[in-house]
Amino acid sequence: MDPKAFFKLSYGVYIVSSSTDGKDGGCVINTMTQVTSSPARISIALNKNNFTLKLIETSGTFSGVVLAEAVEMDMIKRFGFQSGREASKYEDIPMGRDSLYNPYPTENVCSRFTCRVISSLDVGTHVLIIGEVVEAQVMDGTAQPLTYANYHLKKNGTTPPNAPSYQETTEKTVGYRCSVCGYILESDTLPDDFICPVCGKDASYFSKL
Amino acid sequence: MDPKAFFKLSYGVYIVSSSTDGKDGGCVINTMTQVTSSPARISIALNKNNFTLKLIETSGTFSGVVLAEAVEMDMIKRFGFQSGREASKYEDIPMGRDSLYNPYPTENVCSRFTCRVISSLDVGTHVLIIGEVVEAQVMDGTAQPLTYANYHLKKNGTTPPNAPSYQETTEKTVGYRCSVCGYILESDTLPDDFICPVCGKDASYFSKL
């Protein structure tokens, strides 16, 4: 089996969030997919160790936003790299609340959704959640969605095509790379319990850059 | 609910196929997603009226290919527009067979997968199938995957960025457009039982161009 075959699959980059008992959480995923249109239903896949999954399972609702190409890497790091158990990811960033009290980021977001969980499926390391869409709003009609392919270019300091607002960098990246999906953790240290926010592999799959 | 919010979700374009009782079938989908990496598992969503779904449910296996930007619209039409009950979609095109006897197209394909069905979930108009990947092969390492966004540009006769091999056309399209996802059926007639191969809506959602 050639792992490079999987790199040809196309995705966007999303932040899904939920809130329960006064605690907000959210995480970056690439697995948001519209599975039916009538009624509109969305599927998301979340790692079982993910704190946001616990929030969604408790509240039965979640928000999802489509990140725009202009999004800062700091924003993706915030929602991808830190554990929601320890850090308040929504502290000090522009945010909104949907009608079901789910938080969502409001900057560099193309569109947002609010979903009620209608079913879920255990698929191994992850849980697939099916949500019925109860709100869908375009946040920025002219912004281009960040694709997963352009996210990788961005991570590597290359300007994605059609993303003039992205600031190029020539700094050498310091950190750890996931050997499965190529995700890079920009950090001097790799926590033992670190889970790749994109593909869900544990720390043993990361190698130092 | 603003349907335009859904247009911001990013997908690729795929053909999933299966074979049972000497009958081959395949269809175009945009909902192929890797949901876990260890073991590698893929989810696909297929309309319940889809003949390929019946083949997959009977055989318990399917193939999936990632279409490249250079793919001809005729190829997408063949697998998207005709009913597998009436037409032999694999007749007269370059094809292969995986180890589980699923057919797959071999031209303008970035990579291919073979999966065994491990579970499925009824999500309304569609069934979500989870497949464990048993084969994964890069077919063309340099070809760019066709994104769903570029597929729409292509349909409308615009050259997608980075797709030099795509032939531009200025012909006016004759046919019917799906009001939900924008999919265009290039045909003088709209069959009563036509199902949008992309979003699964029935003929009542189509308007004449």
Coordinates of C-alpha atoms in Angstrom, one line a residue:
Chain A
M1 CA 0.0 0.0 0.0
D2 CA 1.5 3.3 -1.1
P3 CA 0.6 6.1 1.4
K4 CA 1.2 8.7 -1.3
A5 CA -2.0 7.5 -3.0
F6 CA -3.9 9.2 -0.1
F7 CA -2.3 12.6 -0.8
K8 CA -4.3 12.8 -4.0
L9 CA -7.6 13.1 -2.1
S10 CA -8.9 16.7 -1.9
Y11 CA -10.2 18.4 1.2
G12 CA -10.9 21.8 2.7
V13 CA -9.8 22.9 6.2
Y14 CA -12.4 23.5 8.9
I15 CA -12.8 24.3 12.5
V16 CA -15.6 22.4 14.3
S17 CA -16.6 23.6 17.8
S18 CA -19.0 22.9 20.6
S19 CA -19.8 24.0 24.1
T20 CA -20.9 22.3 27.3
D21 CA -21.0 23.1 31.0
G22 CA -19.5 26.6 30.3
K23 CA -16.5 25.0 28.4
D24 CA -15.9 25.9 24.8
G25 CA -13.8 23.8 22.5
G26 CA -12.9 23.5 18.9
C27 CA -10.4 21.8 16.6
V28 CA -9.1 21.7 13.0
I29 CA -10.3 19.0 10.8
N30 CA -10.2 18.3 7.0
T31 CA -13.0 15.8 7.0
M32 CA -16.2 17.9 6.7
T33 CA -18.4 16.6 3.9
Q34 CA -22.0 17.3 2.9
V35 CA -23.5 13.8 2.6
T36 CA -27.1 14.6 1.8
S37 CA -28.8 17.8 0.5
S38 CA -32.5 17.1 1.4
P39 CA -32.3 17.5 4.3
A40 CA -28.8 19.0 4.4
R41 CA -26.6 16.7 6.4
I42 CA -22.9 16.9 7.1
S43 CA -20.4 14.3 8.3
I44 CA -17.3 15.0 10.3
A45 CA -14.6 12.6 11.6
L46 CA -13.0 13.2 14.9
N47 CA -10.3 11.3 16.8
K48 CA -11.6 9.6 19.9
N49 CA -9.0 11.4 22.1
N50 CA -10.3 14.7 20.9
F51 CA -11.7 17.0 23.6
T52 CA -14.1 18.6 21.1
L53 CA -15.6 15.2 20.4
K54 CA -16.5 14.9 24.1
L55 CA -18.2 18.3 24.0
I56 CA -20.1 17.4 20.8
E57 CA -21.2 14.0 22.3
T58 CA -22.5 15.8 25.4
S59 CA -24.2 18.8 23.8
G60 CA -25.5 17.0 20.7
T61 CA -24.6 20.0 18.6
F62 CA -21.7 21.6 16.8
S63 CA -20.6 24.4 14.6
G64 CA -18.4 24.2 11.6
V65 CA -16.6 26.9 9.7
V66 CA -14.9 26.8 6.3
L67 CA -11.5 28.5 6.7
A68 CA -10.4 31.0 4.1
E69 CA -7.1 31.0 2.3
A70 CA -6.1 34.2 4.1
V71 CA -6.3 32.5 7.6
E72 CA -3.2 32.9 9.7
M73 CA -1.2 29.8 10.6
D74 CA -1.4 31.0 14.2
M75 CA -5.1 30.4 14.1
I76 CA -4.7 26.9 12.7
K77 CA -2.0 26.2 15.3
R78 CA -4.3 27.5 18.1
F79 CA -7.1 25.1 17.1
G80 CA -4.8 22.3 16.0
F81 CA -1.9 22.0 18.3
Q82 CA -3.0 22.8 21.8
S83 CA -5.2 20.5 23.9
G84 CA -8.6 22.0 24.5
R85 CA -8.4 20.5 28.0
E86 CA -5.6 22.9 28.9
A87 CA -6.1 26.0 26.8
S88 CA -9.1 28.2 26.2
K89 CA -8.9 28.2 22.4
Y90 CA -11.5 30.9 22.1
E91 CA -9.8 33.4 24.4
D92 CA -9.0 36.7 22.8
I93 CA -10.1 35.9 19.3
P94 CA -13.1 37.3 17.4
M95 CA -16.0 34.8 17.8
G96 CA -19.7 34.4 17.5
R97 CA -22.3 32.1 19.0
D98 CA -24.9 30.3 17.0
S99 CA -28.5 29.7 18.1
L100 CA -27.5 26.5 19.9
Y101 CA -24.7 28.4 21.8
N102 CA -21.8 26.8 19.9
P103 CA -18.9 29.2 19.5
Y104 CA -17.3 29.8 16.1
P105 CA -14.4 31.9 14.8
T106 CA -15.6 34.9 12.7
E107 CA -12.3 36.1 11.0
N108 CA -11.1 34.6 7.7
V109 CA -14.1 32.3 7.5
C110 CA -16.0 31.7 4.2
S111 CA -19.1 30.2 5.7
R112 CA -20.4 28.6 8.8
F113 CA -22.9 25.8 9.8
T114 CA -24.7 24.8 12.9
C115 CA -25.7 21.1 13.2
R116 CA -27.6 18.8 15.5
V117 CA -26.1 15.4 15.8
I118 CA -28.5 12.8 14.4
S119 CA -26.2 9.7 14.4
S120 CA -22.6 8.6 14.8
L121 CA -20.5 5.6 13.7
D122 CA -17.4 4.2 15.4
V123 CA -14.8 3.8 12.6
G124 CA -11.8 2.8 14.7
T125 CA -9.5 5.5 15.9
H126 CA -12.2 8.1 15.0
V127 CA -15.9 8.6 15.3
L128 CA -17.9 9.7 12.3
I129 CA -20.6 12.2 13.4
I130 CA -23.6 13.0 11.2
G131 CA -25.1 16.4 11.8
E132 CA -28.3 17.8 10.4
V133 CA -27.7 21.4 9.3
V134 CA -30.0 23.9 11.1
E135 CA -28.1 27.1 10.2
A136 CA -25.9 27.8 7.1
Q137 CA -24.5 31.3 6.5
V138 CA -22.0 32.7 4.1
M139 CA -19.6 34.8 6.1
D140 CA -17.5 36.1 3.3
G141 CA -18.8 35.5 -0.2
T142 CA -15.6 36.6 -2.0
A143 CA -13.0 34.7 0.2
Q144 CA -11.5 31.6 -1.3
P145 CA -11.7 28.4 0.8
L146 CA -8.3 27.1 2.0
T147 CA -7.8 23.7 0.5
Y148 CA -5.9 21.1 2.3
A149 CA -3.3 21.1 -0.5
N150 CA -2.8 24.9 -0.1
Y151 CA -2.6 24.5 3.6
H152 CA 0.4 22.3 3.1
L153 CA 2.0 24.9 0.8
K154 CA 1.3 27.5 3.4
K155 CA 2.8 25.4 6.2
N156 CA 5.9 25.1 4.0
G157 CA 6.1 28.8 3.5
T158 CA 4.9 28.9 -0.1
T159 CA 2.2 31.3 -1.3
P160 CA -0.8 29.3 -2.5
P161 CA -2.0 30.2 -6.0
N162 CA -4.8 32.9 -5.8
A163 CA -3.9 33.7 -2.2
P164 CA -2.4 37.2 -2.4
S165 CA -3.2 38.0 1.2
Y166 CA -1.0 35.2 2.5
Q167 CA 2.4 36.4 3.8
E168 CA 5.3 34.5 2.4
T169 CA 8.0 33.4 4.8
T170 CA 11.5 32.0 4.3
E171 CA 12.1 31.0 7.9
K172 CA 13.2 27.4 8.4
T173 CA 10.5 25.4 10.2
V174 CA 11.5 24.0 13.6
G175 CA 9.3 21.2 14.9
Y176 CA 8.0 17.7 14.1
R177 CA 6.4 16.3 11.0
C178 CA 3.7 13.6 10.9
S179 CA 5.1 10.8 8.8
V180 CA 1.6 9.9 7.7
C181 CA 0.0 13.1 6.5
G182 CA 2.8 15.6 6.5
Y183 CA 1.3 17.8 9.2
I184 CA 4.0 19.9 11.0
L185 CA 4.0 20.8 14.7
E186 CA 6.0 24.0 15.1
S187 CA 7.4 23.4 18.5
D188 CA 10.7 22.7 20.3
T189 CA 9.1 19.8 22.1
L190 CA 6.7 17.0 21.1
P191 CA 4.3 16.1 24.0
D192 CA 4.1 12.3 24.6
D193 CA 0.3 12.4 24.2
F194 CA 0.3 14.6 21.1
I195 CA -2.2 13.5 18.5
C196 CA -1.9 14.7 14.9
P197 CA -4.9 17.1 14.5
V198 CA -5.2 16.2 10.8
C199 CA -4.9 12.4 10.6
G200 CA -5.1 11.4 14.2
K201 CA -1.8 9.5 14.5
D202 CA 0.0 9.6 17.9
A203 CA 3.4 11.1 18.7
S204 CA 5.3 8.0 17.7
Y205 CA 4.6 8.8 14.0
F206 CA 6.3 12.2 14.2
S207 CA 9.9 12.9 13.3
K208 CA 12.0 15.9 14.2
L209 CA 12.7 18.4 11.4
Chain B
M1 CA -30.4 28.7 5.5
D2 CA -28.2 29.9 2.7
P3 CA -27.4 27.1 0.2
K4 CA -24.4 29.1 -1.0
A5 CA -22.7 28.3 2.3
F6 CA -22.3 24.7 1.1
F7 CA -20.5 25.8 -2.0
K8 CA -17.5 26.7 0.2
L9 CA -16.8 23.1 1.1
S10 CA -13.9 21.6 -0.8
Y11 CA -13.9 18.1 -2.5
G12 CA -12.2 16.1 -5.1
V13 CA -13.9 14.2 -7.9
Y14 CA -13.9 10.4 -7.8
I15 CA -15.2 7.3 -9.6
V16 CA -16.2 4.4 -7.4
S17 CA -16.9 1.1 -8.9
S18 CA -17.9 -2.5 -8.1
S19 CA -18.8 -5.7 -9.8
T20 CA -21.1 -8.5 -9.1
D21 CA -22.7 -11.4 -11.1
G22 CA -20.7 -10.4 -14.1
K23 CA -22.0 -6.8 -14.0
D24 CA -19.7 -3.9 -13.7
G25 CA -20.8 -0.5 -12.5
G26 CA -19.3 2.8 -11.4
C27 CA -20.4 6.4 -10.7
V28 CA -18.9 9.8 -10.0
I29 CA -18.9 11.1 -6.5
N30 CA -17.4 14.0 -4.6
T31 CA -17.7 12.5 -1.1
M32 CA -14.6 10.2 -0.8
T33 CA -12.8 11.0 2.5
Q34 CA -10.1 9.2 4.5
V35 CA -11.6 8.9 7.9
T36 CA -8.8 7.0 9.7
S37 CA -5.2 6.3 8.9
S38 CA -4.4 3.3 11.1
P39 CA -5.9 1.2 9.6
A40 CA -6.6 3.3 6.5
R41 CA -10.3 3.6 6.1
I42 CA -12.3 5.6 3.6
S43 CA -15.9 6.8 3.6
I44 CA -18.1 7.3 0.6
A45 CA -21.7 8.5 0.3
L46 CA -23.9 7.1 -2.4
N47 CA -27.5 7.8 -3.3
K48 CA -29.9 5.0 -2.4
N49 CA -31.1 4.9 -6.0
N50 CA -27.6 4.4 -7.3
F51 CA -27.0 1.1 -9.1
T52 CA -23.3 1.1 -8.0
L53 CA -24.5 1.1 -4.4
K54 CA -26.4 -2.1 -5.0
L55 CA -23.2 -3.7 -6.5
I56 CA -21.2 -2.6 -3.5
E57 CA -23.7 -3.9 -1.0
T58 CA -23.7 -7.3 -2.8
S59 CA -20.0 -7.7 -3.4
G60 CA -18.9 -6.0 -0.1
T61 CA -16.0 -4.4 -2.0
F62 CA -15.4 -1.3 -4.2
S63 CA -12.6 0.5 -6.0
G64 CA -12.1 4.3 -6.0
V65 CA -10.0 6.4 -8.2
V66 CA -9.0 10.1 -7.9
L67 CA -9.7 11.8 -11.2
A68 CA -7.0 14.1 -12.6
E69 CA -7.6 17.6 -13.9
A70 CA -6.9 16.5 -17.4
V71 CA -9.9 14.1 -17.4
E72 CA -12.3 14.6 -20.3
M73 CA -15.8 15.7 -19.5
D74 CA -17.0 12.8 -21.6
M75 CA -15.6 10.5 -19.0
I76 CA -17.4 12.3 -16.2
K77 CA -20.6 12.3 -18.3
R78 CA -20.3 8.5 -18.9
F79 CA -20.0 7.7 -15.2
G80 CA -22.3 10.5 -14.0
F81 CA -25.1 10.7 -16.4
Q82 CA -26.1 7.3 -17.7
S83 CA -27.8 4.7 -15.6
G84 CA -25.6 1.7 -14.9
R85 CA -28.7 -0.4 -15.3
E86 CA -28.9 0.4 -19.0
A87 CA -25.4 1.2 -20.1
S88 CA -22.2 -0.7 -19.8
K89 CA -20.1 2.2 -18.4
Y90 CA -16.8 0.3 -18.8
E91 CA -17.3 -0.7 -22.4
D92 CA -14.5 0.6 -24.7
I93 CA -12.5 2.5 -22.1
P94 CA -9.1 1.7 -20.7
M95 CA -9.6 -0.2 -17.4
G96 CA -8.0 -2.4 -14.9
R97 CA -9.2 -4.9 -12.3
D98 CA -8.0 -4.9 -8.7
S99 CA -7.3 -8.0 -6.7
L100 CA -11.0 -8.2 -5.6
Y101 CA -12.2 -8.0 -9.3
N102 CA -13.5 -4.4 -9.0
P103 CA -13.1 -2.5 -12.3
Y104 CA -11.4 0.9 -12.4
P105 CA -10.6 3.4 -15.1
T106 CA -6.9 3.8 -15.8
E107 CA -6.6 7.0 -17.8
N108 CA -6.3 10.4 -16.2
V109 CA -6.3 8.9 -12.8
C110 CA -4.0 10.1 -10.0
S111 CA -4.4 7.2 -7.6
R112 CA -6.6 4.2 -6.9
F113 CA -7.9 2.4 -3.9
T114 CA -9.5 -1.0 -3.2
C115 CA -11.7 -1.3 -0.2
R116 CA -13.6 -3.9 1.7
V117 CA -16.8 -2.6 3.2
I118 CA -16.7 -2.8 7.0
S119 CA -19.8 -0.8 7.9
S120 CA -22.5 1.5 6.6
L121 CA -24.8 4.1 7.9
D122 CA -28.2 5.2 6.6
V123 CA -28.0 9.0 6.4
G124 CA -31.4 9.6 4.6
T125 CA -31.3 9.9 0.8
H126 CA -27.8 8.4 0.9
V127 CA -25.9 5.5 2.5
L128 CA -22.5 6.2 4.0
I129 CA -20.2 3.3 3.3
I130 CA -17.0 2.8 5.3
G131 CA -14.3 0.8 3.5
E132 CA -11.0 -0.6 4.8
V133 CA -8.3 0.1 2.3
V134 CA -6.6 -3.1 1.1
E135 CA -4.8 -1.6 -1.9
A136 CA -3.6 1.9 -2.6
Q137 CA -1.6 2.8 -5.6
V138 CA -0.3 6.0 -7.2
M139 CA -1.3 5.8 -10.9
D140 CA 0.2 9.2 -12.0
G141 CA 2.4 10.9 -9.5
T142 CA 2.7 14.2 -11.4
A143 CA -1.0 14.6 -12.3
Q144 CA -3.0 17.2 -10.3
P145 CA -6.3 16.0 -8.8
L146 CA -9.4 17.5 -10.2
T147 CA -11.1 19.5 -7.5
Y148 CA -14.8 19.9 -7.3
A149 CA -14.4 23.7 -7.8
N150 CA -12.3 23.2 -10.9
Y151 CA -14.8 20.6 -12.2
H152 CA -17.4 23.4 -12.1
L153 CA -15.1 25.7 -14.1
K154 CA -14.5 22.9 -16.5
K155 CA -18.2 22.3 -16.9
N156 CA -18.7 26.0 -17.7
G157 CA -15.9 25.9 -20.3
T158 CA -13.3 27.7 -18.3
T159 CA -9.7 26.3 -18.1
P160 CA -9.0 25.5 -14.4
P161 CA -5.8 27.0 -13.1
N162 CA -2.8 24.6 -13.6
A163 CA -4.7 22.5 -16.1
P164 CA -2.9 23.1 -19.3
S165 CA -4.1 19.9 -20.9
Y166 CA -7.7 20.8 -20.6
Q167 CA -9.3 21.9 -23.9
E168 CA -11.2 25.2 -23.7
T169 CA -14.6 25.4 -25.3
T170 CA -16.8 28.3 -26.1
E171 CA -19.8 26.3 -27.1
K172 CA -23.0 27.2 -25.3
T173 CA -24.2 24.3 -23.0
V174 CA -27.5 22.7 -23.8
G175 CA -29.1 20.8 -21.0
Y176 CA -30.4 21.0 -17.5
R177 CA -28.8 22.4 -14.3
C178 CA -29.3 21.1 -10.8
S179 CA -30.6 24.0 -8.7
V180 CA -28.9 22.6 -5.6
C181 CA -25.3 21.9 -6.6
G182 CA -25.0 23.4 -10.1
Y183 CA -24.4 20.1 -11.8
I184 CA -25.2 20.3 -15.6
L185 CA -26.8 17.4 -17.5
E186 CA -25.8 18.0 -21.2
S187 CA -28.8 16.5 -22.9
D188 CA -31.8 17.6 -24.9
T189 CA -34.1 15.6 -22.6
L190 CA -34.3 15.2 -18.8
P191 CA -35.4 11.6 -17.8
D192 CA -38.1 11.6 -15.1
D193 CA -36.1 9.3 -12.9
F194 CA -32.9 11.3 -13.3
I195 CA -30.9 11.6 -10.1
C196 CA -28.2 14.3 -9.8
P197 CA -25.0 12.2 -9.7
V198 CA -23.3 14.8 -7.5
C199 CA -25.8 15.8 -4.8
G200 CA -28.5 13.2 -5.3
K201 CA -31.5 15.5 -6.0
D202 CA -34.2 14.2 -8.3
A203 CA -35.3 15.6 -11.7
S204 CA -37.7 18.1 -10.1
Y205 CA -34.7 20.1 -9.0
F206 CA -33.3 20.6 -12.5
S207 CA -34.1 23.6 -14.7
K208 CA -33.5 24.0 -18.4
L209 CA -30.6 26.0 -19.6

